[in-house]
mmCIF file of C-alpha atoms in Angstrom:
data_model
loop_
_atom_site.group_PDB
_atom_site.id
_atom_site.type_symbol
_atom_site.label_atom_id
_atom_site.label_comp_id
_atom_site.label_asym_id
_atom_site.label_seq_id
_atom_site.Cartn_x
_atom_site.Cartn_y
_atom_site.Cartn_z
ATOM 1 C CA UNK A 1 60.477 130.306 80.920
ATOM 2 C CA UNK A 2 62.648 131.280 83.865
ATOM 3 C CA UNK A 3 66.452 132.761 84.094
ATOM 4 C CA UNK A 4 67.708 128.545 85.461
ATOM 5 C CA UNK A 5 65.809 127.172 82.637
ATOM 6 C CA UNK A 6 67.962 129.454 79.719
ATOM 7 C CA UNK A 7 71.065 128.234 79.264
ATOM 8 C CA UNK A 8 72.101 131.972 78.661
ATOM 9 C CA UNK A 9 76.511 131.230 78.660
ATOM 10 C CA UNK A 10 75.405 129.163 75.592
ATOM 11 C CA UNK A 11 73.061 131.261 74.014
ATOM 12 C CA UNK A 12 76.484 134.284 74.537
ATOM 13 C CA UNK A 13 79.017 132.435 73.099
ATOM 14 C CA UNK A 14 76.734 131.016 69.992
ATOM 15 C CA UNK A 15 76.143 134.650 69.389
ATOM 16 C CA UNK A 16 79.974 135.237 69.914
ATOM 17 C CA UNK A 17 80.589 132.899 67.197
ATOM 18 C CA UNK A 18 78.311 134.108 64.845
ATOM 19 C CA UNK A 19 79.610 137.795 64.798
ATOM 20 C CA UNK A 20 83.865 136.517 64.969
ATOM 21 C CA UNK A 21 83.310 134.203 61.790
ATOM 22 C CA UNK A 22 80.372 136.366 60.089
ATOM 23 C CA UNK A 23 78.137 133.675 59.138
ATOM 24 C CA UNK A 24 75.576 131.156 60.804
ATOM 25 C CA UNK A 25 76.855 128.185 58.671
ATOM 26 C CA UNK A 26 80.847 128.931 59.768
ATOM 27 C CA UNK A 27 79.797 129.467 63.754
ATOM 28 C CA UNK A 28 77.652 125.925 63.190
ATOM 29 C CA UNK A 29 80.604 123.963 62.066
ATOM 30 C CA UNK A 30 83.210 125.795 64.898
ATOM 31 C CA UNK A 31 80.583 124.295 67.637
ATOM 32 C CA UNK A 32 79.238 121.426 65.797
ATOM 33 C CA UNK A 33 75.354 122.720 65.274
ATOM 34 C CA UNK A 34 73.631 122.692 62.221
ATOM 35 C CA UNK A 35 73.307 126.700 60.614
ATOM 36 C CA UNK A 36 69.312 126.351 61.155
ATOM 37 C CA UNK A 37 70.036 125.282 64.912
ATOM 38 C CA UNK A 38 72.232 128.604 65.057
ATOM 39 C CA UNK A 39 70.080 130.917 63.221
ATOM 40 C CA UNK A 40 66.886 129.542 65.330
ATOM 41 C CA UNK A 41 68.625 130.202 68.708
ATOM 42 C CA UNK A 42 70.002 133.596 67.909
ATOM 43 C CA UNK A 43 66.334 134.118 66.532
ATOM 44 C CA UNK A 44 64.863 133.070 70.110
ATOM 45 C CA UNK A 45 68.039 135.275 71.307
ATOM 46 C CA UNK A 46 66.643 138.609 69.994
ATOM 47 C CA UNK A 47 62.947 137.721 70.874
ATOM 48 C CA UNK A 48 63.974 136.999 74.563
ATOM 49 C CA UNK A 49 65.979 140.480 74.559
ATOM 50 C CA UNK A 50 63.193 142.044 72.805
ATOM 51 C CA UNK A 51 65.639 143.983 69.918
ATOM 52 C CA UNK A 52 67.000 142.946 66.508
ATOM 53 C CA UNK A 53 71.036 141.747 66.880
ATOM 54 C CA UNK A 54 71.838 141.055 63.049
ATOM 55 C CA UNK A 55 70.326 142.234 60.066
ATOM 56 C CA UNK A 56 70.400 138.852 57.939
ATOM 57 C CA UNK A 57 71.187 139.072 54.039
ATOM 58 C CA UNK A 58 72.353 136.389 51.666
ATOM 59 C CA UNK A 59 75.820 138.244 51.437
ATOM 60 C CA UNK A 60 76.461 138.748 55.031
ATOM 61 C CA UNK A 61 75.494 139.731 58.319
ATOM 62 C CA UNK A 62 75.867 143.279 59.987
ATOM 63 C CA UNK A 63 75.405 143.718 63.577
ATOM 64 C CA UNK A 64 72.843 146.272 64.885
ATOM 65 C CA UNK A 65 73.916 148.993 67.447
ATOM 66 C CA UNK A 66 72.145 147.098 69.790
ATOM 67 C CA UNK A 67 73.990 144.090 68.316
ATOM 68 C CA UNK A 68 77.323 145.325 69.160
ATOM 69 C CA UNK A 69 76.703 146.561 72.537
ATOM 70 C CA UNK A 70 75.341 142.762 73.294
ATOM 71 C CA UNK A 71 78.362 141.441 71.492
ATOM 72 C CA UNK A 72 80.699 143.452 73.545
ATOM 73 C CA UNK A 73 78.942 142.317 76.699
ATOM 74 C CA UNK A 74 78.921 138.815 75.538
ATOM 75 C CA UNK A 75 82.655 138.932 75.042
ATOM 76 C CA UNK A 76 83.093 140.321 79.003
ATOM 77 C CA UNK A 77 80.745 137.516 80.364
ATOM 78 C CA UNK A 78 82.647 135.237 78.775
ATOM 79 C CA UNK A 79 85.755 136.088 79.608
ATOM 80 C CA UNK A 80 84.691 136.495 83.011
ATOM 81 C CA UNK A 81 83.114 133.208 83.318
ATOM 82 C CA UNK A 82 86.801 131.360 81.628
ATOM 83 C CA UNK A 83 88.660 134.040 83.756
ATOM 84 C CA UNK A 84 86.764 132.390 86.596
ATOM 85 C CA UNK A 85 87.087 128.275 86.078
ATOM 86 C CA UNK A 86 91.153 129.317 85.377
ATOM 87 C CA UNK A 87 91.433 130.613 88.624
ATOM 88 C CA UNK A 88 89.987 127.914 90.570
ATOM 89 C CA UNK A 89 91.959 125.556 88.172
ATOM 90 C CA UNK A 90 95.163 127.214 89.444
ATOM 91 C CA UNK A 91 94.623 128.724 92.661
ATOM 92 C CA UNK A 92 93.527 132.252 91.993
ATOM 93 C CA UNK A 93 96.312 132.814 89.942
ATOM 94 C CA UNK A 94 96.347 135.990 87.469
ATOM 95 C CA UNK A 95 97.543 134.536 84.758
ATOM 96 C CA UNK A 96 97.063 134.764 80.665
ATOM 97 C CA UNK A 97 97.422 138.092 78.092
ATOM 98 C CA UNK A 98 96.489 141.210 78.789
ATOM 99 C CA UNK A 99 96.184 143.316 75.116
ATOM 100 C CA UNK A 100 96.543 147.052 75.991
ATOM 101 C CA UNK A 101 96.611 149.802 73.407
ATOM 102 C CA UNK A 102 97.879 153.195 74.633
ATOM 103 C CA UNK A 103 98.510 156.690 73.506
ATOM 104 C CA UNK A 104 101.909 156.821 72.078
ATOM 105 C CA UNK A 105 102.822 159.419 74.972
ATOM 106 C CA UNK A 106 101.678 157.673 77.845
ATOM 107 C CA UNK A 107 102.704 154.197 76.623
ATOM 108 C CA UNK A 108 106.492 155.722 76.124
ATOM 109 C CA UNK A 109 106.960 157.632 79.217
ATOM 110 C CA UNK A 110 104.748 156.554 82.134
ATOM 111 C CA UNK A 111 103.316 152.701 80.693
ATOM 112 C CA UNK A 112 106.881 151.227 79.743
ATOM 113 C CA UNK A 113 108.866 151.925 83.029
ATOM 114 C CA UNK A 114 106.193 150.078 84.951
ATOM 115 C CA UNK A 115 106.274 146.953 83.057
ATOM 116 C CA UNK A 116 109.178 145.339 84.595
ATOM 117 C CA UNK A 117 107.564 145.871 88.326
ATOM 118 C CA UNK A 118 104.300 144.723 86.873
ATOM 119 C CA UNK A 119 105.662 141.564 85.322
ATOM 120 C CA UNK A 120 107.651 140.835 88.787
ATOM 121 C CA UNK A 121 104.748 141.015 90.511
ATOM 122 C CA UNK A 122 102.430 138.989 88.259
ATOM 123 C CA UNK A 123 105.162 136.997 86.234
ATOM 124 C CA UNK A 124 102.029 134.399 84.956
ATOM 125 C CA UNK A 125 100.485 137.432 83.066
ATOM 126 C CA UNK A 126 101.837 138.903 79.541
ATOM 127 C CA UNK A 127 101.589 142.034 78.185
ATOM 128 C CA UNK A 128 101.106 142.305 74.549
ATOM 129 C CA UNK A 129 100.900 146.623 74.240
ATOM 130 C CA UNK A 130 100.230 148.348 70.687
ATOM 131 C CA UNK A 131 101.374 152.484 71.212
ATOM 132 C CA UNK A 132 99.383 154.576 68.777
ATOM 133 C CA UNK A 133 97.789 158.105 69.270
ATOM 134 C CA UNK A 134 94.072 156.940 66.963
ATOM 135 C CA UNK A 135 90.933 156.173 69.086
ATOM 136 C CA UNK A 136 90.741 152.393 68.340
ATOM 137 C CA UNK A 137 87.414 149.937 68.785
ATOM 138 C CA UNK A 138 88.444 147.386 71.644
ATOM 139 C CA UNK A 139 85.725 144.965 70.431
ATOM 140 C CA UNK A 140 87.740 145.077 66.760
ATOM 141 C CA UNK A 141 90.952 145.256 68.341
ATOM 142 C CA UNK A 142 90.355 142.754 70.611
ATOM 143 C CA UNK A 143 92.012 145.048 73.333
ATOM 144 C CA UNK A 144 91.485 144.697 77.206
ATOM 145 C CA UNK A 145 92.537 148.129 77.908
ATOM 146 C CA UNK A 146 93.019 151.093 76.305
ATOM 147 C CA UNK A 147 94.597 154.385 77.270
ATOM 148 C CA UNK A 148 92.937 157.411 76.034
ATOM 149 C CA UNK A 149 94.117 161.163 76.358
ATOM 150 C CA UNK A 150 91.946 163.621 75.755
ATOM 151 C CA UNK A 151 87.484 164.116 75.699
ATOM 152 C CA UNK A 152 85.989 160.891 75.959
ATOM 153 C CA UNK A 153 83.027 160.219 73.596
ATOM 154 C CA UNK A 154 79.885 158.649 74.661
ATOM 155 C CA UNK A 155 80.760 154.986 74.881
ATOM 156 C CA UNK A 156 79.189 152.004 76.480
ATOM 157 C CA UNK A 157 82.841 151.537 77.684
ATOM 158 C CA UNK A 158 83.961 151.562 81.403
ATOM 159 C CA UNK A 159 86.637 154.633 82.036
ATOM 160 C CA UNK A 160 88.945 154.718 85.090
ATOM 161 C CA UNK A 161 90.483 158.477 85.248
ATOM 162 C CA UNK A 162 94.218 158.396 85.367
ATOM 163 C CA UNK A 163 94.605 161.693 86.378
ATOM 164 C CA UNK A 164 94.733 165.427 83.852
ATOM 165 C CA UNK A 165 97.424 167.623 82.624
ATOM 166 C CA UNK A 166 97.177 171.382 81.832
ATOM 167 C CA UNK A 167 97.959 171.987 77.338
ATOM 168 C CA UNK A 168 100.693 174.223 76.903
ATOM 169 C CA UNK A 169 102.174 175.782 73.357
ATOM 170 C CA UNK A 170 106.369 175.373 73.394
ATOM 171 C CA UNK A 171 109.620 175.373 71.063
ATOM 172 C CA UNK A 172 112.790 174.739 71.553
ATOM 173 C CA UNK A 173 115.674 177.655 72.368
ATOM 174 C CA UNK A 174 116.798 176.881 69.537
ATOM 175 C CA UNK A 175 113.890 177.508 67.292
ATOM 176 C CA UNK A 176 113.330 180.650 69.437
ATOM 177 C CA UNK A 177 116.405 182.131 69.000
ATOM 178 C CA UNK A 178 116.214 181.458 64.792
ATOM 179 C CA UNK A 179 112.887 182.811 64.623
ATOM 180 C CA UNK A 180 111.932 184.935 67.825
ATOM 181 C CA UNK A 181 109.335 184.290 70.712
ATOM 182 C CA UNK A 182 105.566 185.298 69.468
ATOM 183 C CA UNK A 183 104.415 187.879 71.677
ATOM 184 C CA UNK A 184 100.568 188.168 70.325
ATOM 185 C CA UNK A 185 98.253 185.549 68.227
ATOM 186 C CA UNK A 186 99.605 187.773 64.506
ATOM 187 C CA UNK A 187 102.829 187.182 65.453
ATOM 188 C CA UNK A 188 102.115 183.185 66.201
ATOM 189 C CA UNK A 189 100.360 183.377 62.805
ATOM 190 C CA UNK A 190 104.100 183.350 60.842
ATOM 191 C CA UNK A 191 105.263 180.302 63.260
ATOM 192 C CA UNK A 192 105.864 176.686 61.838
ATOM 193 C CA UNK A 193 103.054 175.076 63.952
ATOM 194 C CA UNK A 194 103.598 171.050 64.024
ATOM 195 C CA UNK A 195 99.623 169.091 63.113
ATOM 196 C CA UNK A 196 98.280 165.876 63.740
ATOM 197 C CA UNK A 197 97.464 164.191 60.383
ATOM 198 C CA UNK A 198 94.061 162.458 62.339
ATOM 199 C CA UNK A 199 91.123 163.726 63.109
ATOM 200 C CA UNK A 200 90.696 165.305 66.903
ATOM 201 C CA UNK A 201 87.805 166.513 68.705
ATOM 202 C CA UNK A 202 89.384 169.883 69.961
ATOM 203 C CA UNK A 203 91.014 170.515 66.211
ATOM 204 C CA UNK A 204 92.648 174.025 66.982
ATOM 205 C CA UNK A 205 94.722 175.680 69.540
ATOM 206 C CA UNK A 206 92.691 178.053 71.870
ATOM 207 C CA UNK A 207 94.159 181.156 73.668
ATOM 208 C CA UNK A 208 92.534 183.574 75.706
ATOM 209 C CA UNK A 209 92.661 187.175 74.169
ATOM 210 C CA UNK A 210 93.109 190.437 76.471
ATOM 211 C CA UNK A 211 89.096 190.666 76.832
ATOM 212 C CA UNK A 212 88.955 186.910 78.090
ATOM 213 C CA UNK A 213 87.554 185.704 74.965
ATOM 214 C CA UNK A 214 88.781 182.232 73.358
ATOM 215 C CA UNK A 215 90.575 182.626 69.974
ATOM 216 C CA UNK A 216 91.080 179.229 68.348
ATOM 217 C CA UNK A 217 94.109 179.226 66.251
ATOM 218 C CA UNK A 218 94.464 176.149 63.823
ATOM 219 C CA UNK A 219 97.850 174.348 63.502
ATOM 220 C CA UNK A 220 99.022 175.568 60.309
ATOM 221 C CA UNK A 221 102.599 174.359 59.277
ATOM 222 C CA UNK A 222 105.219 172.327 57.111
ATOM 223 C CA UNK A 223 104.804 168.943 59.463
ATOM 224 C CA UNK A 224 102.262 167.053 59.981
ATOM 225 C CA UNK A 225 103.017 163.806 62.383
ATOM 226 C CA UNK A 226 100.924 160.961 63.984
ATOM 227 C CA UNK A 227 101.405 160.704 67.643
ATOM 228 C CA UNK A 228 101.998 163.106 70.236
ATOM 229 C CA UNK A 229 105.798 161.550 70.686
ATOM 230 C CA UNK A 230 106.743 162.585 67.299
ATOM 231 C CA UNK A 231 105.509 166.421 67.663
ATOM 232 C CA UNK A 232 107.427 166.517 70.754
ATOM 233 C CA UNK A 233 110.421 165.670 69.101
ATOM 234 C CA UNK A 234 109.783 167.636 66.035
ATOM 235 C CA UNK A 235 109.834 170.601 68.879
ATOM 236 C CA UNK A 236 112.769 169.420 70.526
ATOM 237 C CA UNK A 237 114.790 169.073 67.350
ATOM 238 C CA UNK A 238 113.323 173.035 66.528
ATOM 239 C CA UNK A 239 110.858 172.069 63.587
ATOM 240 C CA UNK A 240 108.587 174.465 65.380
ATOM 241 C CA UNK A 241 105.778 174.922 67.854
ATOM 242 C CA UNK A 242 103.920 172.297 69.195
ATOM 243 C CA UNK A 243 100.740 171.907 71.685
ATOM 244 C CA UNK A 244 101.358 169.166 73.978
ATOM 245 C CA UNK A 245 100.398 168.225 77.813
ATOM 246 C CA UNK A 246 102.697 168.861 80.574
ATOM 247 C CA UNK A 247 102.385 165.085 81.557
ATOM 248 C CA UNK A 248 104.069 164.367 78.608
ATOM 249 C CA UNK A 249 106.839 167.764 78.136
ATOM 250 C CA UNK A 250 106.807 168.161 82.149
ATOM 251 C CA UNK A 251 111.014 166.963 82.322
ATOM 252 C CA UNK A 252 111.879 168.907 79.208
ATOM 253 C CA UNK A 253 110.360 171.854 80.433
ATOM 254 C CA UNK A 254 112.224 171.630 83.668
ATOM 255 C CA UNK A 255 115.610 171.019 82.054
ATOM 256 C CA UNK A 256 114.749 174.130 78.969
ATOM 257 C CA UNK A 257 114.763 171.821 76.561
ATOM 258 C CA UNK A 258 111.938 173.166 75.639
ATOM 259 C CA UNK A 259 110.234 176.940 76.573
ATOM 260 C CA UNK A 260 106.538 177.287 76.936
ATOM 261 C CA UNK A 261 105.413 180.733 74.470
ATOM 262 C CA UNK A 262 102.370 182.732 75.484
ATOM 263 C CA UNK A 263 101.955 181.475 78.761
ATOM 264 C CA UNK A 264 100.018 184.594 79.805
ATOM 265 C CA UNK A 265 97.231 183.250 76.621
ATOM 266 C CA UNK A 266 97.118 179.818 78.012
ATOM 267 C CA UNK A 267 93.669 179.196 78.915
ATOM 268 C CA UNK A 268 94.385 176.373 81.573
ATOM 269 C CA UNK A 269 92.680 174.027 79.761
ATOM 270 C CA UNK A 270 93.717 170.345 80.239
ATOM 271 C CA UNK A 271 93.706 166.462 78.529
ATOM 272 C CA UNK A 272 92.623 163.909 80.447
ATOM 273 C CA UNK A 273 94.398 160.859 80.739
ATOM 274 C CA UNK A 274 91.779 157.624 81.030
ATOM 275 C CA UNK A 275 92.006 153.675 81.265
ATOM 276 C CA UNK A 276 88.918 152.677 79.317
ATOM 277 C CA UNK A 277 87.880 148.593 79.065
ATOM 278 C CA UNK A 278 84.828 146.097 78.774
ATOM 279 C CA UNK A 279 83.048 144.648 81.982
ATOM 280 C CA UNK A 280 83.517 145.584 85.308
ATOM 281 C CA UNK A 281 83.338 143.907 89.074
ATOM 282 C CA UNK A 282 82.986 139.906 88.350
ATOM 283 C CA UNK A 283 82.974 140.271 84.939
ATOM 284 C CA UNK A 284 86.297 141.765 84.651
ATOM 285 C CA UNK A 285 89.416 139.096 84.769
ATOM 286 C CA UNK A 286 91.871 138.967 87.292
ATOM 287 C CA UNK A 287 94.306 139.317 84.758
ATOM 288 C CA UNK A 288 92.723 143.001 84.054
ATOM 289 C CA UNK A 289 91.726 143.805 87.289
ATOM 290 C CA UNK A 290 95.442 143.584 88.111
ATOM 291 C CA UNK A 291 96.563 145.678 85.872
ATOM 292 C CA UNK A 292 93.864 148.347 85.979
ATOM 293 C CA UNK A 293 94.687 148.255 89.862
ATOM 294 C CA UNK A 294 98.229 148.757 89.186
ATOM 295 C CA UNK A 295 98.094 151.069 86.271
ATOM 296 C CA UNK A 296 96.126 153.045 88.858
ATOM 297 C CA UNK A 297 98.498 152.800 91.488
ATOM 298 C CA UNK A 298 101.779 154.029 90.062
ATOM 299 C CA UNK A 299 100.679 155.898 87.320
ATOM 300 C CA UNK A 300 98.762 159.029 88.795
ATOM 301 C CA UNK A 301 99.272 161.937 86.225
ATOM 302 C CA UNK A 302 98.618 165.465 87.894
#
């Protein structure tokens, strides 16, 4: 059977169905099939692509890896193709809701002073933006774009580098003059060292020692906090030491509200700051595109 003779939009958004309301029978009465019609299509789905999409049992269904990677791409296409008709409807138009979750840091200080030029310049398009410092699924979320800081894992996801920022350790002058300025790693072992209460990939603070070796130190302290935003006012306030990115402490460094200790350890490593989202080219949405573009524009970090 050829490509013109598979009605593969249809065959997409019956799939779509399937995995939003978790059954065959529910996605057969939201498009007015009968639950063998759906089951037999997504059957002739998976033989076409050659994988299993669902495992099937009486209880429920549970997409395969290869399931969700074809759901995700379903959920592009789609978008793309009502992205598409919309836009020929109206004129080109971006237009609709663009759902963008962000590291609390970025989000705060470099995302929310753009919105008002963004919305000025696209004033069809709104942003509905979620701030939170945990890695998030976009397919679960049902995000457009997220903002990531830090390694990226391997991801079927399309990343657009925002730029990097060198890691530095700091306190307030406050703290420092309470408690004094750690000269060596024992010393920095009796300082109140602010955590993150979620998992991270790099989980402790590395220094480089006087023979050039990396010494990871782990964050050991009273206060544990959520987001980035909340360390960095733990610091400020003089809780104690915190690890942070200079795209994110860069003005409070400049002004002393805050003092960077054992700069002479700092290994120069840095976070990178990425925009990371489903589809790219045609498949992406004006509405997106725009704001990737944008995003990209104004909001160069390094």
């Amino acid at each position: 059977m050829s490509r013109l003779d598979i009605n593969r939009s249809g065959e997409m958004e019956v799939f779509a169905r399937v995995v939003e309301l978790g059954s065959f029978s529910a996605a057969a009465r939201r498009i007015g099939m009968t639950p063998s019609a759906v089951s037999k299509l997504v059957a002739r789905l998976e033989g076409r692509l050659g994988a299993r999409l669902v495992h099937r049992s009486t209880r429920q269904l549970r997409l395969t890896p290869e399931g969700e990677a074809f759901y995700g791409r379903c959920r592009a296409v789609l978008a793309a193709i009502a992205e598409a008709e919309r836009e020929v409807a109206a004129g080109a138009v971006p237009r609709g809701r663009v759902r963008v979750n962000s590291n609390v840091p970025f989000g705060l200080h470099w995302l929310m002073p753009l919105v008002p030029g963004f919305l000025t310049l696209y004033p069809e398009i709104t942003l509905d933006i979620v701030a939170t410092d945990m890695v998030i699924d976009l397919i679960d979320e049902r995000a457009d774009v997220a903002i990531r800081v830090g390694p990226m894992r391997a991801s079927p996801l399309i990343a657009r580098k925002l730029g990097e920022s060198r890691m530095a350790v700091v306190a307030s002058p406050d703290y420092l003059a309470r408690h004094g300025a750690p000269a060596t790693l024992e010393e920095l072992e009796r300082h109140n060292r602010i955590a993150f209460n979620f998992t991270r990939l790099v989980a402790g603070w590395p220094f480089r020692d006087a023979s050039g070796a990396t010494v990871t130190v782990p964050p050991v302290g009273n206060v544990l906090v959520g987001d980035g935003e909340s360390a960095r006012r733990l610091a400020l306030a003089g809780a104690g030491l915190a690890r942070l990115s200079h795209f994110h402490i860069g003005p409070d460094l400049a002004a002393g509200r805050l003092v960077e200790v054992l700069a002479d350890m700092n290994p120069g490593d840095t976070e990178t700051i990425h925009a990371v989202f489903i589809g790219q080219g045609a498949q992406l949405p004006a509405r997106v595109r725009v704001f990737l573009d944008y995003l990209a524009d104004h909001a160069r970090v390094g």
